PDB file of C-alpha atoms in Angstrom:
ATOM      1  CA  UNK A   1       0.013  -0.624  -0.006  1.00  0.00           C
ATOM      2  CA  UNK A   2       2.996   2.512   0.666  1.00  0.00           C
ATOM      3  CA  UNK A   3       4.844   1.681  -2.638  1.00  0.00           C
ATOM      4  CA  UNK A   4       1.300   2.581  -4.321  1.00  0.00           C
ATOM      5  CA  UNK A   5       0.733   6.268  -2.781  1.00  0.00           C
ATOM      6  CA  UNK A   6       4.394   7.194  -2.879  1.00  0.00           C
ATOM      7  CA  UNK A   7       3.486   6.352  -6.752  1.00  0.00           C
ATOM      8  CA  UNK A   8       0.837   8.235  -6.875  1.00  0.00           C
ATOM      9  CA  UNK A   9       2.231  11.034  -5.193  1.00  0.00           C
ATOM     10  CA  UNK A  10       5.821  10.737  -7.507  1.00  0.00           C
ATOM     11  CA  UNK A  11       2.977  10.797 -10.827  1.00  0.00           C
ATOM     12  CA  UNK A  12       1.141  13.830  -9.338  1.00  0.00           C
ATOM     13  CA  UNK A  13       4.457  15.275  -9.101  1.00  0.00           C
ATOM     14  CA  UNK A  14       5.615  15.031 -12.675  1.00  0.00           C
ATOM     15  CA  UNK A  15       1.846  16.104 -13.684  1.00  0.00           C
ATOM     16  CA  UNK A  16       2.384  19.371 -11.847  1.00  0.00           C
ATOM     17  CA  UNK A  17       5.710  19.390 -13.806  1.00  0.00           C
ATOM     18  CA  UNK A  18       4.652  18.802 -17.554  1.00  0.00           C
ATOM     19  CA  UNK A  19       2.691  20.760 -19.945  1.00  0.00           C
ATOM     20  CA  UNK A  20      -0.630  19.289 -20.801  1.00  0.00           C
ATOM     21  CA  UNK A  21      -1.350  19.090 -24.147  1.00  0.00           C
ATOM     22  CA  UNK A  22      -5.392  19.189 -23.650  1.00  0.00           C
ATOM     23  CA  UNK A  23      -5.348  22.166 -21.441  1.00  0.00           C
ATOM     24  CA  UNK A  24      -7.158  24.634 -22.590  1.00  0.00           C
ATOM     25  CA  UNK A  25      -4.865  28.138 -22.898  1.00  0.00           C
ATOM     26  CA  UNK A  26      -6.576  31.244 -21.836  1.00  0.00           C
ATOM     27  CA  UNK A  27      -3.445  34.011 -22.900  1.00  0.00           C
ATOM     28  CA  UNK A  28      -3.064  38.034 -22.818  1.00  0.00           C
ATOM     29  CA  UNK A  29      -1.855  40.781 -24.397  1.00  0.00           C
ATOM     30  CA  UNK A  30      -0.441  44.217 -23.697  1.00  0.00           C
ATOM     31  CA  UNK A  31       0.734  47.504 -25.946  1.00  0.00           C
ATOM     32  CA  UNK A  32       0.340  51.138 -25.673  1.00  0.00           C
ATOM     33  CA  UNK A  33      -1.536  51.664 -29.533  1.00  0.00           C
ATOM     34  CA  UNK A  34      -5.109  52.958 -29.530  1.00  0.00           C
ATOM     35  CA  UNK A  35      -7.786  50.755 -30.497  1.00  0.00           C
ATOM     36  CA  UNK A  36      -7.869  50.461 -34.348  1.00  0.00           C
ATOM     37  CA  UNK A  37      -3.864  51.083 -34.714  1.00  0.00           C
ATOM     38  CA  UNK A  38      -1.764  49.330 -36.096  1.00  0.00           C
ATOM     39  CA  UNK A  39      -0.330  47.264 -32.839  1.00  0.00           C
ATOM     40  CA  UNK A  40      -4.287  46.201 -32.524  1.00  0.00           C
ATOM     41  CA  UNK A  41      -4.391  45.532 -35.688  1.00  0.00           C
ATOM     42  CA  UNK A  42      -1.517  42.573 -35.657  1.00  0.00           C
ATOM     43  CA  UNK A  43      -2.815  41.361 -32.013  1.00  0.00           C
ATOM     44  CA  UNK A  44      -6.121  41.237 -33.388  1.00  0.00           C
ATOM     45  CA  UNK A  45      -5.072  38.606 -36.901  1.00  0.00           C
ATOM     46  CA  UNK A  46      -2.437  37.359 -34.072  1.00  0.00           C
ATOM     47  CA  UNK A  47      -5.455  35.830 -31.624  1.00  0.00           C
ATOM     48  CA  UNK A  48      -7.933  35.006 -34.768  1.00  0.00           C
ATOM     49  CA  UNK A  49      -5.099  33.276 -36.110  1.00  0.00           C
ATOM     50  CA  UNK A  50      -4.356  31.203 -33.530  1.00  0.00           C
ATOM     51  CA  UNK A  51      -7.787  30.773 -31.976  1.00  0.00           C
ATOM     52  CA  UNK A  52      -8.467  29.527 -35.323  1.00  0.00           C
ATOM     53  CA  UNK A  53      -5.607  26.598 -35.488  1.00  0.00           C
ATOM     54  CA  UNK A  54      -6.418  25.799 -32.237  1.00  0.00           C
ATOM     55  CA  UNK A  55     -10.095  25.332 -32.955  1.00  0.00           C
ATOM     56  CA  UNK A  56     -10.538  27.953 -30.083  1.00  0.00           C
ATOM     57  CA  UNK A  57      -8.133  26.328 -27.398  1.00  0.00           C
ATOM     58  CA  UNK A  58      -5.745  28.726 -27.158  1.00  0.00           C
ATOM     59  CA  UNK A  59      -7.466  32.453 -26.390  1.00  0.00           C
ATOM     60  CA  UNK A  60      -5.790  35.272 -26.389  1.00  0.00           C
ATOM     61  CA  UNK A  61      -7.242  38.393 -24.527  1.00  0.00           C
ATOM     62  CA  UNK A  62      -5.971  41.732 -25.640  1.00  0.00           C
ATOM     63  CA  UNK A  63      -5.186  44.584 -23.409  1.00  0.00           C
ATOM     64  CA  UNK A  64      -5.269  47.512 -25.903  1.00  0.00           C
ATOM     65  CA  UNK A  65      -4.098  51.359 -25.212  1.00  0.00           C
ATOM     66  CA  UNK A  66      -1.649  50.923 -22.617  1.00  0.00           C
ATOM     67  CA  UNK A  67      -4.279  49.948 -20.291  1.00  0.00           C
ATOM     68  CA  UNK A  68      -1.553  47.750 -18.291  1.00  0.00           C
ATOM     69  CA  UNK A  69       1.003  50.749 -18.301  1.00  0.00           C
ATOM     70  CA  UNK A  70       3.039  52.218 -20.073  1.00  0.00           C
ATOM     71  CA  UNK A  71       6.532  50.272 -22.119  1.00  0.00           C
ATOM     72  CA  UNK A  72       8.330  49.779 -18.972  1.00  0.00           C
ATOM     73  CA  UNK A  73       5.593  48.381 -17.447  1.00  0.00           C
ATOM     74  CA  UNK A  74       4.561  45.972 -20.010  1.00  0.00           C
ATOM     75  CA  UNK A  75       7.646  44.869 -20.599  1.00  0.00           C
ATOM     76  CA  UNK A  76       8.505  44.182 -17.382  1.00  0.00           C
ATOM     77  CA  UNK A  77       5.363  41.855 -16.507  1.00  0.00           C
ATOM     78  CA  UNK A  78       6.217  39.803 -19.596  1.00  0.00           C
ATOM     79  CA  UNK A  79       9.229  39.260 -18.051  1.00  0.00           C
ATOM     80  CA  UNK A  80       7.571  38.249 -14.787  1.00  0.00           C
ATOM     81  CA  UNK A  81       5.197  36.828 -16.193  1.00  0.00           C
ATOM     82  CA  UNK A  82       2.490  37.632 -15.748  1.00  0.00           C
ATOM     83  CA  UNK A  83       1.733  39.297 -19.447  1.00  0.00           C
ATOM     84  CA  UNK A  84       2.269  36.719 -21.801  1.00  0.00           C
ATOM     85  CA  UNK A  85       2.305  38.807 -24.791  1.00  0.00           C
ATOM     86  CA  UNK A  86       3.639  42.424 -26.024  1.00  0.00           C
ATOM     87  CA  UNK A  87       2.806  44.095 -28.936  1.00  0.00           C
ATOM     88  CA  UNK A  88       6.089  47.165 -29.712  1.00  0.00           C
ATOM     89  CA  UNK A  89       8.156  48.553 -32.409  1.00  0.00           C
ATOM     90  CA  UNK A  90      11.080  46.353 -32.465  1.00  0.00           C
ATOM     91  CA  UNK A  91      13.651  49.102 -31.378  1.00  0.00           C
ATOM     92  CA  UNK A  92      11.351  49.373 -28.133  1.00  0.00           C
ATOM     93  CA  UNK A  93      12.966  46.434 -26.659  1.00  0.00           C
ATOM     94  CA  UNK A  94      16.204  48.831 -25.953  1.00  0.00           C
ATOM     95  CA  UNK A  95      14.649  49.178 -22.952  1.00  0.00           C
ATOM     96  CA  UNK A  96      15.719  46.199 -21.309  1.00  0.00           C
ATOM     97  CA  UNK A  97      19.094  45.698 -20.131  1.00  0.00           C
ATOM     98  CA  UNK A  98      20.092  43.156 -22.562  1.00  0.00           C
ATOM     99  CA  UNK A  99      18.071  44.985 -25.156  1.00  0.00           C
ATOM    100  CA  UNK A 100      21.554  47.894 -25.883  1.00  0.00           C
ATOM    101  CA  UNK A 101      22.112  46.256 -29.200  1.00  0.00           C
ATOM    102  CA  UNK A 102      18.868  47.160 -30.508  1.00  0.00           C
ATOM    103  CA  UNK A 103      19.346  50.504 -30.274  1.00  0.00           C
ATOM    104  CA  UNK A 104      21.833  50.272 -33.512  1.00  0.00           C
ATOM    105  CA  UNK A 105      17.873  49.587 -35.268  1.00  0.00           C
ATOM    106  CA  UNK A 106      17.642  53.399 -34.677  1.00  0.00           C
ATOM    107  CA  UNK A 107      20.901  54.707 -36.663  1.00  0.00           C
ATOM    108  CA  UNK A 108      19.989  57.229 -39.051  1.00  0.00           C
ATOM    109  CA  UNK A 109      19.555  55.459 -42.598  1.00  0.00           C
ATOM    110  CA  UNK A 110      20.624  51.929 -41.408  1.00  0.00           C
ATOM    111  CA  UNK A 111      18.412  50.862 -44.036  1.00  0.00           C
ATOM    112  CA  UNK A 112      17.455  52.303 -47.784  1.00  0.00           C
ATOM    113  CA  UNK A 113      13.826  49.828 -47.757  1.00  0.00           C
ATOM    114  CA  UNK A 114      11.851  47.472 -45.607  1.00  0.00           C
ATOM    115  CA  UNK A 115      12.946  44.907 -47.190  1.00  0.00           C
ATOM    116  CA  UNK A 116      15.893  45.158 -45.743  1.00  0.00           C
ATOM    117  CA  UNK A 117      15.033  45.522 -42.713  1.00  0.00           C
ATOM    118  CA  UNK A 118      12.614  41.864 -43.524  1.00  0.00           C
ATOM    119  CA  UNK A 119      15.934  40.549 -44.454  1.00  0.00           C
ATOM    120  CA  UNK A 120      17.956  41.138 -41.498  1.00  0.00           C
ATOM    121  CA  UNK A 121      14.924  40.776 -39.042  1.00  0.00           C
ATOM    122  CA  UNK A 122      15.392  37.108 -40.614  1.00  0.00           C
ATOM    123  CA  UNK A 123      19.123  37.069 -40.222  1.00  0.00           C
ATOM    124  CA  UNK A 124      21.697  34.922 -37.919  1.00  0.00           C
ATOM    125  CA  UNK A 125      22.496  38.057 -36.301  1.00  0.00           C
ATOM    126  CA  UNK A 126      18.731  39.135 -35.856  1.00  0.00           C
ATOM    127  CA  UNK A 127      18.819  35.791 -34.141  1.00  0.00           C
ATOM    128  CA  UNK A 128      21.855  36.282 -32.025  1.00  0.00           C
ATOM    129  CA  UNK A 129      20.543  39.453 -30.796  1.00  0.00           C
ATOM    130  CA  UNK A 130      16.988  37.695 -29.327  1.00  0.00           C
ATOM    131  CA  UNK A 131      18.618  35.085 -27.698  1.00  0.00           C
ATOM    132  CA  UNK A 132      20.846  37.543 -25.578  1.00  0.00           C
ATOM    133  CA  UNK A 133      17.432  39.233 -24.083  1.00  0.00           C
ATOM    134  CA  UNK A 134      15.680  36.190 -23.972  1.00  0.00           C
ATOM    135  CA  UNK A 135      18.671  34.392 -21.463  1.00  0.00           C
ATOM    136  CA  UNK A 136      18.971  37.730 -19.820  1.00  0.00           C
ATOM    137  CA  UNK A 137      15.202  38.745 -19.006  1.00  0.00           C
ATOM    138  CA  UNK A 138      12.883  36.018 -20.445  1.00  0.00           C
ATOM    139  CA  UNK A 139      11.074  37.765 -23.289  1.00  0.00           C
ATOM    140  CA  UNK A 140      11.007  35.513 -26.484  1.00  0.00           C
ATOM    141  CA  UNK A 141      10.922  37.331 -30.071  1.00  0.00           C
ATOM    142  CA  UNK A 142       8.400  35.702 -32.061  1.00  0.00           C
ATOM    143  CA  UNK A 143       8.021  38.057 -35.677  1.00  0.00           C
ATOM    144  CA  UNK A 144       7.556  40.983 -36.764  1.00  0.00           C
ATOM    145  CA  UNK A 145       4.155  41.290 -36.773  1.00  0.00           C
ATOM    146  CA  UNK A 146       4.131  43.759 -39.288  1.00  0.00           C
ATOM    147  CA  UNK A 147       5.727  46.831 -41.354  1.00  0.00           C
ATOM    148  CA  UNK A 148       5.937  50.006 -39.304  1.00  0.00           C
ATOM    149  CA  UNK A 149       5.792  52.771 -41.474  1.00  0.00           C
ATOM    150  CA  UNK A 150       8.970  54.912 -41.444  1.00  0.00           C
ATOM    151  CA  UNK A 151      10.220  56.704 -39.238  1.00  0.00           C
ATOM    152  CA  UNK A 152       9.739  60.664 -40.302  1.00  0.00           C
ATOM    153  CA  UNK A 153       8.990  64.010 -39.983  1.00  0.00           C
ATOM    154  CA  UNK A 154       5.723  66.594 -39.017  1.00  0.00           C
ATOM    155  CA  UNK A 155       5.232  69.815 -38.535  1.00  0.00           C
ATOM    156  CA  UNK A 156       2.896  72.839 -37.795  1.00  0.00           C
ATOM    157  CA  UNK A 157       3.401  75.367 -40.316  1.00  0.00           C
ATOM    158  CA  UNK A 158       7.635  74.428 -41.965  1.00  0.00           C
ATOM    159  CA  UNK A 159       7.862  72.333 -44.933  1.00  0.00           C
ATOM    160  CA  UNK A 160      10.570  70.938 -44.226  1.00  0.00           C
ATOM    161  CA  UNK A 161      13.286  69.920 -47.406  1.00  0.00           C
ATOM    162  CA  UNK A 162      16.753  70.012 -46.052  1.00  0.00           C
ATOM    163  CA  UNK A 163      18.871  70.329 -42.889  1.00  0.00           C
ATOM    164  CA  UNK A 164      18.568  74.145 -42.780  1.00  0.00           C
ATOM    165  CA  UNK A 165      15.410  74.304 -42.606  1.00  0.00           C
ATOM    166  CA  UNK A 166      15.011  72.946 -39.271  1.00  0.00           C
ATOM    167  CA  UNK A 167      17.246  75.744 -37.284  1.00  0.00           C
ATOM    168  CA  UNK A 168      15.835  76.544 -34.345  1.00  0.00           C
ATOM    169  CA  UNK A 169      12.810  74.278 -34.567  1.00  0.00           C
ATOM    170  CA  UNK A 170      11.734  72.397 -31.826  1.00  0.00           C
ATOM    171  CA  UNK A 171      11.078  68.588 -32.324  1.00  0.00           C
ATOM    172  CA  UNK A 172      10.158  66.779 -29.754  1.00  0.00           C
ATOM    173  CA  UNK A 173      12.515  63.673 -30.303  1.00  0.00           C
ATOM    174  CA  UNK A 174      13.397  60.076 -28.052  1.00  0.00           C
ATOM    175  CA  UNK A 175      15.320  60.702 -25.430  1.00  0.00           C
ATOM    176  CA  UNK A 176      18.005  58.339 -26.937  1.00  0.00           C
ATOM    177  CA  UNK A 177      21.454  60.551 -26.992  1.00  0.00           C
ATOM    178  CA  UNK A 178      22.795  59.563 -30.320  1.00  0.00           C
ATOM    179  CA  UNK A 179      19.246  60.409 -32.040  1.00  0.00           C
ATOM    180  CA  UNK A 180      19.289  64.030 -30.113  1.00  0.00           C
ATOM    181  CA  UNK A 181      22.893  64.348 -31.644  1.00  0.00           C
ATOM    182  CA  UNK A 182      21.735  63.429 -34.855  1.00  0.00           C
ATOM    183  CA  UNK A 183      18.885  66.084 -34.646  1.00  0.00           C
ATOM    184  CA  UNK A 184      20.772  68.580 -33.707  1.00  0.00           C
ATOM    185  CA  UNK A 185      23.333  67.866 -36.350  1.00  0.00           C
ATOM    186  CA  UNK A 186      20.365  69.012 -38.697  1.00  0.00           C
ATOM    187  CA  UNK A 187      19.837  72.133 -37.236  1.00  0.00           C
ATOM    188  CA  UNK A 188      16.295  71.432 -35.218  1.00  0.00           C
ATOM    189  CA  UNK A 189      16.476  72.192 -30.983  1.00  0.00           C
ATOM    190  CA  UNK A 190      15.948  68.589 -30.166  1.00  0.00           C
ATOM    191  CA  UNK A 191      12.743  69.329 -26.778  1.00  0.00           C
ATOM    192  CA  UNK A 192      12.020  66.367 -24.961  1.00  0.00           C
ATOM    193  CA  UNK A 193       7.916  65.641 -24.080  1.00  0.00           C
ATOM    194  CA  UNK A 194       6.246  62.895 -22.728  1.00  0.00           C
ATOM    195  CA  UNK A 195       4.645  60.731 -25.712  1.00  0.00           C
ATOM    196  CA  UNK A 196       0.892  60.878 -23.182  1.00  0.00           C
ATOM    197  CA  UNK A 197       1.719  65.430 -23.642  1.00  0.00           C
ATOM    198  CA  UNK A 198       2.443  65.040 -27.221  1.00  0.00           C
ATOM    199  CA  UNK A 199      -1.044  66.561 -28.445  1.00  0.00           C
ATOM    200  CA  UNK A 200      -1.256  69.173 -26.181  1.00  0.00           C
ATOM    201  CA  UNK A 201       2.358  70.239 -26.305  1.00  0.00           C
ATOM    202  CA  UNK A 202       1.698  70.427 -30.522  1.00  0.00           C
ATOM    203  CA  UNK A 203      -1.410  71.801 -30.016  1.00  0.00           C
ATOM    204  CA  UNK A 204       0.067  74.566 -27.416  1.00  0.00           C
ATOM    205  CA  UNK A 205       3.163  75.586 -29.665  1.00  0.00           C
ATOM    206  CA  UNK A 206       5.665  74.201 -26.968  1.00  0.00           C
ATOM    207  CA  UNK A 207       7.293  72.530 -29.693  1.00  0.00           C
ATOM    208  CA  UNK A 208       6.684  72.800 -33.771  1.00  0.00           C
ATOM    209  CA  UNK A 209       7.227  69.308 -34.496  1.00  0.00           C
ATOM    210  CA  UNK A 210       7.774  65.681 -33.913  1.00  0.00           C
ATOM    211  CA  UNK A 211       9.134  62.023 -35.387  1.00  0.00           C
ATOM    212  CA  UNK A 212       6.871  59.579 -36.327  1.00  0.00           C
ATOM    213  CA  UNK A 213       5.802  57.380 -38.905  1.00  0.00           C
ATOM    214  CA  UNK A 214       2.729  58.103 -40.421  1.00  0.00           C
ATOM    215  CA  UNK A 215       1.093  55.540 -39.101  1.00  0.00           C
ATOM    216  CA  UNK A 216       1.534  56.678 -35.695  1.00  0.00           C
ATOM    217  CA  UNK A 217       0.908  60.160 -36.735  1.00  0.00           C
ATOM    218  CA  UNK A 218      -2.352  59.502 -38.055  1.00  0.00           C
ATOM    219  CA  UNK A 219      -3.108  57.116 -35.302  1.00  0.00           C
ATOM    220  CA  UNK A 220      -3.393  59.455 -32.266  1.00  0.00           C
ATOM    221  CA  UNK A 221      -4.857  62.865 -35.095  1.00  0.00           C
ATOM    222  CA  UNK A 222      -1.367  64.452 -35.057  1.00  0.00           C
ATOM    223  CA  UNK A 223      -3.012  66.061 -37.924  1.00  0.00           C
ATOM    224  CA  UNK A 224      -5.317  67.837 -36.439  1.00  0.00           C
ATOM    225  CA  UNK A 225      -2.589  70.334 -34.683  1.00  0.00           C
ATOM    226  CA  UNK A 226       0.334  69.762 -38.164  1.00  0.00           C
ATOM    227  CA  UNK A 227       0.136  71.057 -40.852  1.00  0.00           C
ATOM    228  CA  UNK A 228       2.937  69.176 -42.658  1.00  0.00           C
ATOM    229  CA  UNK A 229       4.411  65.748 -43.175  1.00  0.00           C
ATOM    230  CA  UNK A 230       8.274  65.208 -44.100  1.00  0.00           C
ATOM    231  CA  UNK A 231       8.557  61.836 -45.431  1.00  0.00           C
ATOM    232  CA  UNK A 232      12.491  62.054 -44.513  1.00  0.00           C
ATOM    233  CA  UNK A 233      12.075  58.124 -43.216  1.00  0.00           C
ATOM    234  CA  UNK A 234      15.554  57.808 -42.080  1.00  0.00           C
ATOM    235  CA  UNK A 235      13.873  55.059 -39.487  1.00  0.00           C
ATOM    236  CA  UNK A 236      12.737  51.725 -40.863  1.00  0.00           C
ATOM    237  CA  UNK A 237      11.305  48.921 -38.439  1.00  0.00           C
ATOM    238  CA  UNK A 238       8.253  46.764 -37.473  1.00  0.00           C
ATOM    239  CA  UNK A 239       5.747  45.959 -34.820  1.00  0.00           C
ATOM    240  CA  UNK A 240       7.167  42.599 -33.321  1.00  0.00           C
ATOM    241  CA  UNK A 241       5.171  39.706 -31.218  1.00  0.00           C
ATOM    242  CA  UNK A 242       7.185  39.242 -28.249  1.00  0.00           C
ATOM    243  CA  UNK A 243       5.976  36.419 -25.639  1.00  0.00           C
ATOM    244  CA  UNK A 244       7.205  36.084 -22.169  1.00  0.00           C
ATOM    245  CA  UNK A 245       9.366  32.954 -21.527  1.00  0.00           C
ATOM    246  CA  UNK A 246       8.018  32.327 -18.343  1.00  0.00           C
ATOM    247  CA  UNK A 247       4.640  31.348 -20.253  1.00  0.00           C
ATOM    248  CA  UNK A 248       6.323  29.803 -23.170  1.00  0.00           C
ATOM    249  CA  UNK A 249       8.162  26.954 -20.882  1.00  0.00           C
ATOM    250  CA  UNK A 250       4.342  25.757 -19.311  1.00  0.00           C
ATOM    251  CA  UNK A 251       2.823  25.405 -22.352  1.00  0.00           C
ATOM    252  CA  UNK A 252       2.650  22.399 -23.841  1.00  0.00           C
ATOM    253  CA  UNK A 253       4.684  21.575 -27.112  1.00  0.00           C
ATOM    254  CA  UNK A 254       1.576  21.719 -29.579  1.00  0.00           C
ATOM    255  CA  UNK A 255       0.605  25.298 -27.880  1.00  0.00           C
ATOM    256  CA  UNK A 256       3.793  26.576 -28.575  1.00  0.00           C
ATOM    257  CA  UNK A 257       4.133  25.592 -32.561  1.00  0.00           C
ATOM    258  CA  UNK A 258       0.827  26.942 -33.184  1.00  0.00           C
ATOM    259  CA  UNK A 259       1.742  29.755 -31.087  1.00  0.00           C
ATOM    260  CA  UNK A 260       4.963  29.668 -33.314  1.00  0.00           C
ATOM    261  CA  UNK A 261       2.993  29.413 -36.889  1.00  0.00           C
ATOM    262  CA  UNK A 262       0.428  31.963 -35.374  1.00  0.00           C
ATOM    263  CA  UNK A 263       2.998  34.455 -35.877  1.00  0.00           C
ATOM    264  CA  UNK A 264       5.072  33.793 -38.442  1.00  0.00           C
ATOM    265  CA  UNK A 265       1.305  33.248 -40.245  1.00  0.00           C
ATOM    266  CA  UNK A 266       0.651  37.129 -39.366  1.00  0.00           C
ATOM    267  CA  UNK A 267       4.546  38.313 -40.664  1.00  0.00           C
ATOM    268  CA  UNK A 268       3.984  36.766 -44.071  1.00  0.00           C
ATOM    269  CA  UNK A 269       0.957  38.341 -44.337  1.00  0.00           C
ATOM    270  CA  UNK A 270       1.630  41.874 -43.344  1.00  0.00           C
ATOM    271  CA  UNK A 271       4.913  41.584 -45.493  1.00  0.00           C
ATOM    272  CA  UNK A 272       2.637  41.034 -48.480  1.00  0.00           C
ATOM    273  CA  UNK A 273       0.866  44.213 -47.624  1.00  0.00           C
ATOM    274  CA  UNK A 274       3.201  46.617 -46.821  1.00  0.00           C
ATOM    275  CA  UNK A 275       2.982  48.699 -50.018  1.00  0.00           C
ATOM    276  CA  UNK A 276      -0.504  49.002 -50.288  1.00  0.00           C
ATOM    277  CA  UNK A 277      -0.242  50.468 -46.463  1.00  0.00           C
ATOM    278  CA  UNK A 278       1.683  53.141 -46.910  1.00  0.00           C
ATOM    279  CA  UNK A 279      -0.112  54.229 -50.186  1.00  0.00           C
ATOM    280  CA  UNK A 280      -3.446  53.760 -47.403  1.00  0.00           C
ATOM    281  CA  UNK A 281      -2.047  55.711 -45.274  1.00  0.00           C
ATOM    282  CA  UNK A 282      -0.376  58.766 -47.873  1.00  0.00           C
ATOM    283  CA  UNK A 283      -4.148  58.782 -48.913  1.00  0.00           C
ATOM    284  CA  UNK A 284      -5.581  59.234 -45.568  1.00  0.00           C
ATOM    285  CA  UNK A 285      -3.147  62.125 -44.653  1.00  0.00           C
ATOM    286  CA  UNK A 286      -4.030  63.868 -47.717  1.00  0.00           C
ATOM    287  CA  UNK A 287      -8.353  63.260 -47.224  1.00  0.00           C
ATOM    288  CA  UNK A 288      -7.153  64.734 -44.030  1.00  0.00           C
ATOM    289  CA  UNK A 289      -5.839  67.938 -45.616  1.00  0.00           C
ATOM    290  CA  UNK A 290      -2.374  67.064 -44.208  1.00  0.00           C
ATOM    291  CA  UNK A 291       0.289  68.104 -46.827  1.00  0.00           C
ATOM    292  CA  UNK A 292       3.076  65.347 -48.029  1.00  0.00           C
ATOM    293  CA  UNK A 293       6.341  66.751 -48.473  1.00  0.00           C
ATOM    294  CA  UNK A 294       9.266  64.650 -49.853  1.00  0.00           C
ATOM    295  CA  UNK A 295      12.474  66.260 -48.645  1.00  0.00           C
ATOM    296  CA  UNK A 296      16.109  66.308 -49.437  1.00  0.00           C
ATOM    297  CA  UNK A 297      16.698  62.732 -47.933  1.00  0.00           C
ATOM    298  CA  UNK A 298      20.690  62.741 -49.465  1.00  0.00           C
ATOM    299  CA  UNK A 299      21.448  65.981 -46.905  1.00  0.00           C
ATOM    300  CA  UNK A 300      19.890  64.519 -44.917  1.00  0.00           C
ATOM    301  CA  UNK A 301      21.791  61.765 -44.746  1.00  0.00           C
ATOM    302  CA  UNK A 302      25.223  63.628 -45.490  1.00  0.00           C
ATOM    303  CA  UNK A 303      24.922  64.690 -42.252  1.00  0.00           C
ATOM    304  CA  UNK A 304      24.252  62.267 -39.865  1.00  0.00           C
ATOM    305  CA  UNK A 305      27.316  60.366 -40.919  1.00  0.00           C
ATOM    306  CA  UNK A 306      29.404  61.281 -38.584  1.00  0.00           C
ATOM    307  CA  UNK A 307      27.562  61.372 -35.216  1.00  0.00           C
ATOM    308  CA  UNK A 308      26.126  57.206 -36.469  1.00  0.00           C
ATOM    309  CA  UNK A 309      30.232  56.845 -36.929  1.00  0.00           C
ATOM    310  CA  UNK A 310      30.985  58.614 -33.419  1.00  0.00           C
ATOM    311  CA  UNK A 311      28.349  56.384 -31.889  1.00  0.00           C
ATOM    312  CA  UNK A 312      29.499  53.051 -33.215  1.00  0.00           C
ATOM    313  CA  UNK A 313      30.559  51.196 -30.337  1.00  0.00           C
ATOM    314  CA  UNK A 314      29.342  53.183 -27.618  1.00  0.00           C
ATOM    315  CA  UNK A 315      25.598  53.100 -28.367  1.00  0.00           C
ATOM    316  CA  UNK A 316      25.896  50.147 -29.110  1.00  0.00           C
ATOM    317  CA  UNK A 317      28.546  47.189 -29.916  1.00  0.00           C
ATOM    318  CA  UNK A 318      31.462  48.014 -32.288  1.00  0.00           C
ATOM    319  CA  UNK A 319      31.107  46.113 -35.578  1.00  0.00           C
ATOM    320  CA  UNK A 320      27.707  45.796 -34.954  1.00  0.00           C
ATOM    321  CA  UNK A 321      26.313  48.488 -37.591  1.00  0.00           C
ATOM    322  CA  UNK A 322      28.182  46.250 -40.535  1.00  0.00           C
ATOM    323  CA  UNK A 323      27.393  43.734 -39.953  1.00  0.00           C
ATOM    324  CA  UNK A 324      23.485  44.732 -40.015  1.00  0.00           C
ATOM    325  CA  UNK A 325      24.075  46.005 -43.257  1.00  0.00           C
ATOM    326  CA  UNK A 326      25.720  42.527 -44.764  1.00  0.00           C
ATOM    327  CA  UNK A 327      23.148  40.971 -43.195  1.00  0.00           C
ATOM    328  CA  UNK A 328      20.406  43.243 -45.242  1.00  0.00           C
ATOM    329  CA  UNK A 329      22.214  43.097 -47.958  1.00  0.00           C
TER     330      UNK A 329
END
């Protein structure tokens, strides 16, 4: 009798530590985008594909619009395993201590086309960077869920065509040292503003412009307080689906495979839609009265070369820039 009791206890303990294939998984996904924005579109597509492939067995609750907090809070929750998925701009992982290497993705004009960014994200270099983050903070990169509109510039009343046109303009830019220096080199006065205060700061004239992609520009209704959108296209990136490693480890092999397949399917589907997506954004902007301007990109590129060289080995590991460019070719 004692022998059978011992075997029962061992079996129970074994089952507790082993993923159960038949268990229904109810997972949570957080992001800061408004409902209907690009992050939200990626989240919904991912949730729908996972539900379909699992016949409703694996479900995802989407928590949009920053209801769980700002990006640092979402990253912390993902690392701790209290949140299962996070949809965010790929370089946002730089806020994790082990994500320093990703700062290189913000280097001005690193990629000439969106296809180059995609090739890099499928390369061994990108896998190496993602693995470093996974091991350090327990956050797994699943896929690029969508292509972001390139980071550009919008202004209240100045059609910026060349760096000299930025003289004395106060522009809200990310508080990333080398980006601040790049905008200074272009002639602007970089001004820190919280994302939650961006619209009111543009409306009041505290800042004259801001830099974000056309998608963010429209999703956050910045067109209401900005007249010009200047297609500088100086940073290209994507919207990534990140997952908590703690969640991944507790799931059955079947659930893991369904999640990986759903993430890949979202990525493949979105890649085919990029050109039409960008054209639809331009059309929406024009319909809302925004004046879309194509500047002298070569002049901005030339003015940023020294800044990028100066931060090589400081903002990111020495040689990383060249490795990424080679992987993107």
